[in-house]
GROMACS .gro file of C-alpha atoms in nm:
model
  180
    1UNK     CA    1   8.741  -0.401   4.273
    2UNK     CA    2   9.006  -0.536   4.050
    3UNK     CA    3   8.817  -0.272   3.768
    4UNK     CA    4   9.202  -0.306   3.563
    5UNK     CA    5   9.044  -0.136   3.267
    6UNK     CA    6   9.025   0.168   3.429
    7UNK     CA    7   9.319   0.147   3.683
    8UNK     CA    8   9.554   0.102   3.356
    9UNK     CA    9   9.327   0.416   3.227
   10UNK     CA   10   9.441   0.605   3.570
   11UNK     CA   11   9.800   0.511   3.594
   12UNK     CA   12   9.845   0.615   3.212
   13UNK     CA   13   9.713   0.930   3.231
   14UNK     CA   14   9.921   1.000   3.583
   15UNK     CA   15  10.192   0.862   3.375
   16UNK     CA   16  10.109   1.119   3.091
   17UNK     CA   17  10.141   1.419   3.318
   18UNK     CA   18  10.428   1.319   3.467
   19UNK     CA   19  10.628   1.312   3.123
   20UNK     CA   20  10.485   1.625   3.036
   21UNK     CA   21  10.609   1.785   3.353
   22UNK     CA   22  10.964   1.660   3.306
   23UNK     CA   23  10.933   1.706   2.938
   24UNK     CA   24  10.792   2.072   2.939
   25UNK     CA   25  10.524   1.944   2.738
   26UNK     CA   26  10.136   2.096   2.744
   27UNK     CA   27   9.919   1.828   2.793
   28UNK     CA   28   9.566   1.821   2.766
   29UNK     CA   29   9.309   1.615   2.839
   30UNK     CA   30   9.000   1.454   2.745
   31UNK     CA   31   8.884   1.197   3.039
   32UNK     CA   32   8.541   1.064   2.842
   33UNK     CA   33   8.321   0.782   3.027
   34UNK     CA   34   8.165   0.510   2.876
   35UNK     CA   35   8.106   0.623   2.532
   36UNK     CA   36   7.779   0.523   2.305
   37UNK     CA   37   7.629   0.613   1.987
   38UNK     CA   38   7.711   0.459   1.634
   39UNK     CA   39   7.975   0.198   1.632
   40UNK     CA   40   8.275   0.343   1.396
   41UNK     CA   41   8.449   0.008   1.431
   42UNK     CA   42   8.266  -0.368   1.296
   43UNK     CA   43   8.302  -0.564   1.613
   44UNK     CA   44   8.194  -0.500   1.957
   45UNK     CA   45   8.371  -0.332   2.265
   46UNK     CA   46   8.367  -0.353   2.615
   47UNK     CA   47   8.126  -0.019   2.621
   48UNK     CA   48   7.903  -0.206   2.351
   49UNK     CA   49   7.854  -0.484   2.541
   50UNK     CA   50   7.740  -0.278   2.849
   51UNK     CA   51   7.410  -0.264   2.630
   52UNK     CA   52   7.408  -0.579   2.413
   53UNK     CA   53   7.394  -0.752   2.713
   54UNK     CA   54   7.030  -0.619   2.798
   55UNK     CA   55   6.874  -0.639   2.463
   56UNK     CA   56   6.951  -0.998   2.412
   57UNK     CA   57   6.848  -1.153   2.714
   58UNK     CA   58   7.200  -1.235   2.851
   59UNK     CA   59   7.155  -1.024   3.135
   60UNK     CA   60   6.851  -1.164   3.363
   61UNK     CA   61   6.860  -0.856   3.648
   62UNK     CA   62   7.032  -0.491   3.595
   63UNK     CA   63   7.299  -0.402   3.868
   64UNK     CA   64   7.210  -0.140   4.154
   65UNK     CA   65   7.461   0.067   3.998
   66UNK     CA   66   7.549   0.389   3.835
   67UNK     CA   67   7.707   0.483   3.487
   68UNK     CA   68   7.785   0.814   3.322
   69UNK     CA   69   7.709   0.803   2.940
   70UNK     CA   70   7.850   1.040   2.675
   71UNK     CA   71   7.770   1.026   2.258
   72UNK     CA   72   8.061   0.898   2.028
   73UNK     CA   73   8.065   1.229   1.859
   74UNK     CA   74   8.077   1.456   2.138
   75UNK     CA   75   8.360   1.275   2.227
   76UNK     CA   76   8.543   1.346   1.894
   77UNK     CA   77   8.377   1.729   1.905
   78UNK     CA   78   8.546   1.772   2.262
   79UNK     CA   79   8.880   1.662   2.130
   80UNK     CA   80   8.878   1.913   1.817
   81UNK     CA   81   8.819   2.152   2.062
   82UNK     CA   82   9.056   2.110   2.326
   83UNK     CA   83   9.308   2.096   2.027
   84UNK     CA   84   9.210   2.397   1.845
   85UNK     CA   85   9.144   2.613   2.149
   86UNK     CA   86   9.515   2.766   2.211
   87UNK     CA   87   9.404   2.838   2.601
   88UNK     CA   88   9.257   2.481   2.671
   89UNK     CA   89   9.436   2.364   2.989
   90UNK     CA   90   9.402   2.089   3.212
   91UNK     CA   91   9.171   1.794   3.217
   92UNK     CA   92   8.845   1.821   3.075
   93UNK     CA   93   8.538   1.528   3.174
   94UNK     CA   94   8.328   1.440   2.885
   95UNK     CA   95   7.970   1.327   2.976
   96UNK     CA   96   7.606   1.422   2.925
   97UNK     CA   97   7.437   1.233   3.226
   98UNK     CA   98   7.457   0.947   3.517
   99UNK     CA   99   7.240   0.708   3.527
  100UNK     CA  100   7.133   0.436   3.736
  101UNK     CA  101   7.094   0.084   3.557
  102UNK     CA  102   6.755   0.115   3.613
  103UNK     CA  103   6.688   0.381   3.414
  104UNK     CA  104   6.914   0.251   3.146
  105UNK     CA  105   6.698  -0.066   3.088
  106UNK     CA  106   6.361   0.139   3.148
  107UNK     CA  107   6.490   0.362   2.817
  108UNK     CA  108   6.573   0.061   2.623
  109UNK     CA  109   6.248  -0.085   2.714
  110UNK     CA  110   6.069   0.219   2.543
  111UNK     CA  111   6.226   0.250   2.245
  112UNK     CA  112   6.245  -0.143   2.182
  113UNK     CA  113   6.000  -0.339   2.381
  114UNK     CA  114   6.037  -0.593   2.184
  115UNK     CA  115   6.412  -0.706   2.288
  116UNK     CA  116   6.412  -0.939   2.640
  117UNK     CA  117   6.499  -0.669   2.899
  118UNK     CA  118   6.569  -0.709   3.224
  119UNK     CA  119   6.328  -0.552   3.517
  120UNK     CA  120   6.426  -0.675   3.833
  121UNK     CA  121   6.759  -0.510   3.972
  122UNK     CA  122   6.972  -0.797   4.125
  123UNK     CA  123   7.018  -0.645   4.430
  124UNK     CA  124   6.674  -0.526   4.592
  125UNK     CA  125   6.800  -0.573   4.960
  126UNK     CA  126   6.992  -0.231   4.932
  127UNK     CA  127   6.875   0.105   4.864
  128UNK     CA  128   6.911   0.208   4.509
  129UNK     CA  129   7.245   0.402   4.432
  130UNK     CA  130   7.233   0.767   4.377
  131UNK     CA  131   7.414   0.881   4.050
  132UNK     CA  132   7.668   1.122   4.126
  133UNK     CA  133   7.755   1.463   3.930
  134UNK     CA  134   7.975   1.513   3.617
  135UNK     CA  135   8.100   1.852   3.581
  136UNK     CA  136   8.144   1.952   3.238
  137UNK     CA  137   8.140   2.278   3.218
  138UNK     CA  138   8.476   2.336   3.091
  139UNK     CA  139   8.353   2.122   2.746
  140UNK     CA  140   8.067   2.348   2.741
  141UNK     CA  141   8.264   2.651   2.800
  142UNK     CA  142   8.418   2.565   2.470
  143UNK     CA  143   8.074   2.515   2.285
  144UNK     CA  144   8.018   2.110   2.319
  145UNK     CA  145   7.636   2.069   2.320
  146UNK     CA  146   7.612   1.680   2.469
  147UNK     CA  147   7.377   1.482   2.284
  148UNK     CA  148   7.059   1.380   2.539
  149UNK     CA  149   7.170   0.964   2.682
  150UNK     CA  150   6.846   0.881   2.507
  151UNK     CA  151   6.953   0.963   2.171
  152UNK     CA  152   7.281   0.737   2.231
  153UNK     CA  153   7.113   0.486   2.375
  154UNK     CA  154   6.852   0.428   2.078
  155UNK     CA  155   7.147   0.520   1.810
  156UNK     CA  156   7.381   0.256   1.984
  157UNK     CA  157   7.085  -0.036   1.895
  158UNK     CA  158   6.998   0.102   1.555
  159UNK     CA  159   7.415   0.094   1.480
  160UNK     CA  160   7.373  -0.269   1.666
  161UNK     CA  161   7.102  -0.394   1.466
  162UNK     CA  162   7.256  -0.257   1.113
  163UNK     CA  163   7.571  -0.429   1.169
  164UNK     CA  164   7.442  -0.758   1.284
  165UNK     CA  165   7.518  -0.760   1.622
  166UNK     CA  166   7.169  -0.755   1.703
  167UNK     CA  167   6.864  -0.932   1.541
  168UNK     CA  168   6.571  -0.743   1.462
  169UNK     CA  169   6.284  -0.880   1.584
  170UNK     CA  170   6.016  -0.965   1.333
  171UNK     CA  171   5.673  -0.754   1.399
  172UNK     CA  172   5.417  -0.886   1.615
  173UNK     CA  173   5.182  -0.918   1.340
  174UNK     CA  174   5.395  -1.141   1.136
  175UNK     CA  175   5.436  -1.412   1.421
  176UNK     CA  176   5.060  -1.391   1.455
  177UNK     CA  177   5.000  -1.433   1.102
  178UNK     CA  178   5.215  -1.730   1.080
  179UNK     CA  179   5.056  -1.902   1.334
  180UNK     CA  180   4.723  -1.874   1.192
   0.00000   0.00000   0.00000
């Protein structure tokens, strides 16, 4: 798939366990996936773009794809955790849902219908993907409470919007009333 994102992801974190074997280290940890919610940082990043792309009309057709989604701060609230909690072990997967593109693009549509979103999936030969399952039990074990993909999807385009990454569109009203 030449995906080198996350190959260098995998071979770093195989690379992490193996030091901490041969170092006698206790290493923990947190695998997120693609992470949403208010951006901390001003410019964009690769799991940014993963929405900007359907809001401004870049993107034509959605993939026939999955993607598991998790909130910016349950991300952070996972890692205090791990690091406070003396008996955290292992690897932990941090992640409220999967979803399929599909659904992605039908939530943005909702809460902005006013953006250019793609409706047609770009592959309608095949059947549409399943999602698959996240376990992350061991996160909840230790009292994370993920944030609902809906709430990260609309506060990913509100953070968008405030920082300028994304236009807001003008009322309907207004273009009407201009054109009268």
């Amino acid at each position: 798939m030449q995906n080198w994102y996350c190959y260098a992801k995998t071979v770093a974190e195989k690379t992490a366990w193996e030091e901490a074997k041969e170092k006698g280290v206790d290493l923990v940890v947190v695998n997120p996936v693609l992470v949403l919610g208010p951006l901390l940082q001003p410019t964009i990043n690769a799991s940014i773009i993963h929405i900007l792309k359907y809001l401004t009309g870049s993107a034509k057709t959605y993939a026939n794809s999955v993607q598991a989604y998790v909130h910016v701060m349950d991300v952070a609230l996972a890692h205090i955790l791990v690091y406070e909690t003396p008996s955290a072990s292992g690897r932990y997967l941090c992640g409220e849902s999967v979803l399929h593109r599909g659904d992605v693009v039908e939530i943005l549509a909702k809460f902005f219908p006013e953006y250019p979103i793609p409706s047609k999936c770009s592959d309608e030969v095949n059947p549409r993907v399943k999602p698959y399952k996240l376990t992350t039990q061991k996160l909840q074990d230790l009292g994370v409470e993920f944030t609902p993909v809906k709430q990260c999807l609309y506060e990913t385009v509100k953070s968008l919007q405030e920082k300028g990454h994304l236009p807001v569109p003008k009322p309907q009203e207004d273009s009407i009333k201009i054109q009268s």
